[in-house]
């Protein structure tokens, strides 16, 4: 993975030292909260309902075991013994004391981490495919491109005060696992006519209160122009994006106002001015970055799936996990493992210090010391020898991470909601728990099949409720929590936004409503081969409305 | 006349606090001051906002007075008043 050079190292240490001074001045009363707020937000420090929250950047979700151990250390020493994996592949701590934050930033800097680009109206942490570098359907490894974009965007002076936050995702695979259609810029690596790698550029996607699916801005961009073209998009946005109304400030609103042709034309005009400047990538920069992401030393003599014959036969729980949570790997004899940290009794995405340490150990033992945070709030061990899967699963089970529910109903994505968040209308985590408790039977879950469920505690959509096959949105009715139920969303190649089924449900009724939806699906699907999403697209909302609101 | 108190987050750790009659901040909403007079509230808010070293973003909060003690109104303020331990317990963390 990428290793800091002297410049990177100096930068994060300097930043931590600066913030130490700013915190001291705040605690001594030399600066007010109004003065301090922009400074703390530039360092990922938010104020939640009961405490500060520190959001730590995990570029494209990739962590070394050493970094994971440091996160465990921070959770144990400075927080309440756990951290939270977010849908932007980052990590959050929910209970830091202000005076401890500088020490936390120092501890992060020691392992080449920081909290820059995790807040504010700048280009945020770049996200990617959690199976980057190992997926079989990969055209090219997206991580060198992510790293290039990270270096270009960090402290980019022109883009420090954009109209609003800006999110970029990159996928290098045929099948999009990075939700590129829901980002301000979505990049897909593709092959050009002569087999060279180029980029398809989407623009204007996003969630929040006005969800939009991104549109193609340029179908094929030679890769040497990646930075100049992104810079052109950012310039057009920076210049024409609305600054008068926070709710209309995202690039998706500009793209919609101009129309994609007009928008793309302005980008092309801007790009023509800068495409052959220093931003052009022909100095071997991509190759240099790619050298940080060369595949590990894979053994070439490992057995394949045949090594699992006996455990699969004799241990049905393992077989189910292997069927659902293990993804084919491009190196023979290896597998990529999606570790579900859900349905442990803890809130979705929460991982304790002991679990972090143990995952670091398992990464060292089985996966070349690397882990990936996914945008569905799980962890991936990317490079596990297939013959070790049974042993690994047994260890995961001891940690509470043995569930075979990857991308099933209890693999719930949820924002922190009203248990933590200042902006929330309603709790998300208690709803996640109530739903989990109704679906504890792994066999029933397997029967339901692939079904994503996403919960947000307010319209900001941090839990991506618009793109869950089932989405739940917390709303406020006269000071009480209510929940809008949505179905039919997808964040993949067939991206679509969920539609509201009908009247909202009270807190204690929403889990039951989800069960009714699932039961209706099971009773009326064309057969076990018709997944939930296909079923919804075929039958529409009516059968669900009948089941949910009968007799009203 | 509606009853109000003043609430904020503590600078040191972000904890929810309420203002008492003796101008100290407390985590216990039941011991918070209560005002029904807008002029008195205006003065208190001005005072609270000057305490920016100790607290962040004070705001006036409507309360219900039950058996002489103020209590929160609405889910959000109930959760705020119940404190982090209640949150952690409800989420399954022993605390
Ligand atoms: C104190 C906690 C948080 C606050 C105050 C917060 C605030 C917000 C706000 C205001 C937006 C809407 C921005 C816009 O559309 O312009 C937003 C969007 C978003 N947030 Fe959060 N958030 C919080 C926690 C989280 C967490 C824990 C996650 C991940 C689990 C998250 C991930 C996201 C994502 C993915 C979006 C999508 C918006 C988009 O780009 O369309 N946030 N957040
Ligand atoms: S969706 Fe709303 S409630 Fe949930 S974390 Fe985002 S801002 Fe908070």
Short mmCIF file of C-alpha atoms in Angstrom, two decimals, chain A residues 107-364:
data_model
loop_
_atom_site.label_atom_id
_atom_site.label_comp_id
_atom_site.label_asym_id
_atom_site.label_seq_id
_atom_site.Cartn_x
_atom_site.Cartn_y
_atom_site.Cartn_z
CA UNK A 107 -0.96 8.64 17.37
CA UNK A 108 -2.55 8.61 13.92
CA UNK A 109 0.36 10.47 12.32
CA UNK A 110 2.70 7.79 13.70
CA UNK A 111 0.97 5.26 11.46
CA UNK A 112 0.51 7.58 8.47
CA UNK A 113 -3.10 8.50 9.22
CA UNK A 114 -4.99 11.75 9.83
CA UNK A 115 -8.43 13.34 9.88
CA UNK A 116 -7.95 15.68 6.92
CA UNK A 117 -10.63 15.83 4.20
CA UNK A 118 -13.25 14.29 6.46
CA UNK A 119 -15.33 17.42 6.83
CA UNK A 120 -16.03 20.76 5.21
CA UNK A 121 -16.59 21.95 1.67
CA UNK A 122 -13.53 20.33 0.15
CA UNK A 123 -12.84 17.18 -1.83
CA UNK A 124 -13.44 14.43 0.69
CA UNK A 125 -11.80 11.08 1.20
CA UNK A 126 -11.71 9.18 -2.11
CA UNK A 127 -13.64 5.90 -1.97
CA UNK A 128 -13.34 2.74 -4.02
CA UNK A 129 -14.17 -0.92 -4.51
CA UNK A 130 -13.48 -2.91 -1.31
CA UNK A 131 -12.20 -5.73 -3.51
CA UNK A 132 -9.77 -3.46 -5.36
CA UNK A 133 -6.66 -5.28 -6.50
CA UNK A 134 -8.09 -8.76 -6.03
CA UNK A 135 -11.41 -8.85 -7.89
CA UNK A 136 -11.61 -11.16 -10.86
CA UNK A 137 -13.64 -8.73 -12.92
CA UNK A 138 -11.09 -5.95 -12.59
CA UNK A 139 -9.96 -3.97 -15.64
CA UNK A 140 -7.27 -2.21 -13.63
CA UNK A 141 -6.48 -1.69 -9.96
CA UNK A 142 -8.28 1.56 -8.98
CA UNK A 143 -6.02 2.32 -6.00
CA UNK A 144 -3.16 4.07 -7.82
CA UNK A 145 -5.81 6.34 -9.36
CA UNK A 146 -7.38 6.92 -5.94
CA UNK A 147 -3.99 7.75 -4.48
CA UNK A 148 -3.25 10.11 -7.36
CA UNK A 149 -6.57 11.88 -6.74
CA UNK A 150 -5.91 11.95 -3.01
CA UNK A 151 -2.55 13.66 -3.48
CA UNK A 152 -3.97 16.11 -6.02
CA UNK A 153 -6.97 17.00 -3.85
CA UNK A 154 -5.31 17.24 -0.42
CA UNK A 155 -5.01 20.93 0.42
CA UNK A 156 -5.67 21.88 -3.21
CA UNK A 157 -5.66 25.67 -2.72
CA UNK A 158 -8.25 26.37 -5.40
CA UNK A 159 -10.74 23.87 -3.99
CA UNK A 160 -10.53 24.58 -0.26
CA UNK A 161 -13.83 26.51 -0.28
CA UNK A 162 -16.10 24.80 -2.74
CA UNK A 163 -19.83 25.62 -2.67
CA UNK A 164 -20.31 22.32 -0.80
CA UNK A 165 -18.57 19.04 0.01
CA UNK A 166 -17.33 16.99 -2.92
CA UNK A 167 -17.07 13.21 -3.13
CA UNK A 168 -15.21 11.12 -5.68
CA UNK A 169 -15.35 7.35 -6.09
CA UNK A 170 -13.35 5.11 -8.42
CA UNK A 171 -14.05 1.58 -9.59
CA UNK A 172 -11.75 -0.53 -11.70
CA UNK A 173 -14.14 -3.42 -12.13
CA UNK A 174 -16.80 -4.44 -14.60
CA UNK A 175 -19.30 -4.66 -11.75
CA UNK A 176 -19.51 -1.42 -9.78
CA UNK A 177 -19.02 -2.00 -6.06
CA UNK A 178 -18.11 1.62 -5.29
CA UNK A 179 -21.52 3.22 -5.92
CA UNK A 180 -19.96 5.57 -8.48
CA UNK A 181 -23.38 6.73 -9.68
CA UNK A 182 -23.97 8.34 -6.27
CA UNK A 183 -20.90 10.51 -6.14
CA UNK A 184 -20.20 14.05 -7.29
CA UNK A 185 -17.69 12.46 -9.64
CA UNK A 186 -17.77 8.73 -10.33
CA UNK A 187 -14.88 7.21 -12.26
CA UNK A 188 -14.89 3.84 -13.96
CA UNK A 189 -11.68 2.42 -15.43
CA UNK A 190 -12.36 0.91 -18.84
CA UNK A 191 -10.35 -0.43 -21.76
CA UNK A 192 -9.90 1.71 -24.84
CA UNK A 193 -9.83 0.52 -28.44
CA UNK A 194 -6.21 -0.58 -28.26
CA UNK A 195 -6.55 -2.21 -24.86
CA UNK A 196 -5.14 0.78 -22.97
CA UNK A 197 -6.75 1.91 -19.72
CA UNK A 198 -9.04 4.92 -19.87
CA UNK A 199 -11.74 6.41 -17.70
CA UNK A 200 -15.49 6.83 -18.00
CA UNK A 201 -16.52 9.94 -16.05
CA UNK A 202 -19.88 10.27 -14.30
CA UNK A 203 -20.94 13.47 -12.67
CA UNK A 204 -23.77 14.80 -10.54
CA UNK A 205 -24.79 11.80 -8.49
CA UNK A 206 -25.55 12.05 -4.78
CA UNK A 207 -27.97 11.28 -2.03
CA UNK A 208 -29.02 13.68 0.69
CA UNK A 209 -32.33 15.52 0.32
CA UNK A 210 -32.23 15.56 -3.50
CA UNK A 211 -30.98 12.14 -4.54
CA UNK A 212 -29.72 11.93 -8.12
CA UNK A 213 -28.13 9.19 -10.19
CA UNK A 214 -24.91 10.42 -11.82
CA UNK A 215 -24.81 10.97 -15.58
CA UNK A 216 -22.04 10.31 -18.06
CA UNK A 217 -20.04 13.48 -18.59
CA UNK A 218 -17.43 11.86 -20.81
CA UNK A 219 -17.61 8.30 -22.04
CA UNK A 220 -13.91 7.84 -22.54
CA UNK A 221 -11.05 9.85 -21.17
CA UNK A 222 -7.44 8.83 -21.85
CA UNK A 223 -5.97 8.24 -18.42
CA UNK A 224 -3.17 10.79 -18.78
CA UNK A 225 -5.89 13.46 -18.62
CA UNK A 226 -7.51 12.27 -15.40
CA UNK A 227 -6.35 15.15 -13.22
CA UNK A 228 -6.84 17.91 -15.78
CA UNK A 229 -10.36 16.71 -16.55
CA UNK A 230 -11.32 16.44 -12.86
CA UNK A 231 -9.80 19.86 -12.31
CA UNK A 232 -11.93 21.23 -15.15
CA UNK A 233 -15.09 19.77 -13.56
CA UNK A 234 -14.16 21.26 -10.19
CA UNK A 235 -13.49 24.64 -11.77
CA UNK A 236 -16.86 24.73 -13.50
CA UNK A 237 -18.52 23.71 -10.25
CA UNK A 238 -16.52 26.14 -8.15
CA UNK A 239 -17.44 28.98 -10.46
CA UNK A 240 -21.10 28.21 -11.26
CA UNK A 241 -22.26 26.08 -8.32
CA UNK A 242 -24.74 27.88 -6.07
CA UNK A 243 -23.46 29.43 -2.89
CA UNK A 244 -26.66 31.21 -1.89
CA UNK A 245 -28.50 28.11 -0.72
CA UNK A 246 -26.79 25.25 1.09
CA UNK A 247 -29.45 22.82 -0.07
CA UNK A 248 -28.85 23.65 -3.71
CA UNK A 249 -25.08 23.84 -3.57
CA UNK A 250 -24.05 20.32 -4.59
CA UNK A 251 -22.83 19.73 -8.13
CA UNK A 252 -25.87 17.57 -8.86
CA UNK A 253 -28.05 20.69 -8.74
CA UNK A 254 -25.76 22.53 -11.18
CA UNK A 255 -25.67 19.57 -13.55
CA UNK A 256 -29.44 19.40 -13.45
CA UNK A 257 -29.87 23.14 -13.96
CA UNK A 258 -27.57 23.23 -16.99
CA UNK A 259 -28.42 19.82 -18.38
CA UNK A 260 -25.66 17.28 -18.82
CA UNK A 261 -24.78 18.44 -22.39
CA UNK A 262 -24.36 22.07 -21.37
CA UNK A 263 -22.44 21.08 -18.27
CA UNK A 264 -20.14 18.77 -20.22
CA UNK A 265 -19.58 21.49 -22.83
CA UNK A 266 -18.43 23.92 -20.17
CA UNK A 267 -16.12 21.27 -18.75
CA UNK A 268 -14.67 20.59 -22.20
CA UNK A 269 -14.07 24.31 -22.75
CA UNK A 270 -12.29 24.63 -19.42
CA UNK A 271 -10.39 21.43 -20.01
CA UNK A 272 -9.10 22.63 -23.38
CA UNK A 273 -7.25 25.38 -21.50
CA UNK A 274 -5.49 23.08 -19.04
CA UNK A 275 -5.25 19.62 -20.54
CA UNK A 276 -1.67 19.93 -21.70
CA UNK A 277 -0.31 21.70 -18.64
CA UNK A 278 1.61 20.15 -15.76
CA UNK A 279 -1.56 18.25 -14.85
CA UNK A 280 -1.01 15.93 -17.77
CA UNK A 281 0.15 12.54 -16.54
CA UNK A 282 2.95 11.46 -18.76
CA UNK A 283 5.85 11.65 -16.37
CA UNK A 284 5.38 8.12 -15.09
CA UNK A 285 3.39 9.32 -12.08
CA UNK A 286 0.73 6.63 -12.34
CA UNK A 287 3.38 3.95 -12.78
CA UNK A 288 5.20 5.26 -9.73
CA UNK A 289 2.01 5.08 -7.65
CA UNK A 290 1.15 1.68 -9.08
CA UNK A 291 4.42 0.38 -7.66
CA UNK A 292 2.94 0.80 -4.17
CA UNK A 293 0.11 -1.54 -5.04
CA UNK A 294 1.92 -4.46 -6.61
CA UNK A 295 0.30 -7.75 -5.61
CA UNK A 296 1.80 -9.45 -2.55
CA UNK A 297 3.96 -12.53 -2.97
CA UNK A 298 1.24 -15.03 -3.69
CA UNK A 299 2.20 -18.65 -3.27
CA UNK A 300 1.71 -20.51 -6.52
CA UNK A 301 1.27 -24.00 -5.14
CA UNK A 302 -1.87 -23.60 -3.02
CA UNK A 303 -4.85 -25.91 -3.36
CA UNK A 304 -8.16 -24.46 -4.54
CA UNK A 305 -11.74 -25.12 -3.45
CA UNK A 306 -11.03 -28.86 -3.23
CA UNK A 307 -9.30 -28.16 0.09
CA UNK A 308 -12.70 -27.17 1.48
CA UNK A 309 -14.59 -30.30 0.54
CA UNK A 310 -14.62 -31.86 3.98
CA UNK A 311 -15.40 -28.72 6.03
CA UNK A 312 -18.16 -27.75 3.61
CA UNK A 313 -19.67 -31.19 3.86
CA UNK A 314 -19.39 -31.54 7.60
CA UNK A 315 -20.10 -28.01 8.76
CA UNK A 316 -23.25 -26.48 7.25
CA UNK A 317 -22.69 -23.15 9.05
CA UNK A 318 -19.29 -22.89 7.40
CA UNK A 319 -20.76 -23.86 4.05
CA UNK A 320 -23.35 -21.09 4.28
CA UNK A 321 -20.66 -18.55 5.22
CA UNK A 322 -18.42 -19.74 2.42
CA UNK A 323 -21.28 -19.45 -0.06
CA UNK A 324 -22.24 -15.92 1.00
CA UNK A 325 -19.18 -14.15 2.37
CA UNK A 326 -16.34 -15.37 0.22
CA UNK A 327 -15.60 -13.74 -3.12
CA UNK A 328 -13.51 -15.28 -5.92
CA UNK A 329 -9.95 -13.97 -6.09
CA UNK A 330 -7.85 -13.38 -9.17
CA UNK A 331 -4.90 -15.41 -7.82
CA UNK A 332 -5.45 -19.19 -7.85
CA UNK A 333 -5.60 -20.65 -4.36
CA UNK A 334 -6.70 -17.36 -2.76
CA UNK A 335 -10.06 -15.94 -1.75
CA UNK A 336 -11.32 -12.52 -0.71
CA UNK A 337 -13.35 -12.57 2.47
CA UNK A 338 -16.13 -10.19 3.39
CA UNK A 339 -16.20 -10.17 7.18
CA UNK A 340 -19.63 -9.23 8.48
CA UNK A 341 -19.33 -7.14 11.62
CA UNK A 342 -23.14 -7.00 11.78
CA UNK A 343 -25.72 -8.80 13.83
CA UNK A 344 -23.39 -9.04 16.78
CA UNK A 345 -25.80 -7.30 19.13
CA UNK A 346 -23.78 -4.10 18.67
CA UNK A 347 -24.83 -1.30 16.32
CA UNK A 348 -23.97 -1.76 12.63
CA UNK A 349 -20.35 -0.76 11.98
CA UNK A 350 -19.28 -0.66 15.63
CA UNK A 351 -16.10 -2.63 16.35
CA UNK A 352 -14.50 -2.95 19.79
CA UNK A 353 -10.82 -2.42 20.52
CA UNK A 354 -10.38 -6.16 21.15
CA UNK A 355 -12.06 -6.98 17.84
CA UNK A 356 -9.80 -4.47 16.06
CA UNK A 357 -6.71 -6.05 17.58
CA UNK A 358 -7.94 -9.50 16.67
CA UNK A 359 -8.70 -8.46 13.10
CA UNK A 360 -5.19 -7.02 12.84
CA UNK A 361 -3.83 -10.36 14.03
CA UNK A 362 -5.96 -12.29 11.53
CA UNK A 363 -4.88 -9.93 8.74
CA UNK A 364 -1.23 -10.63 9.58
#
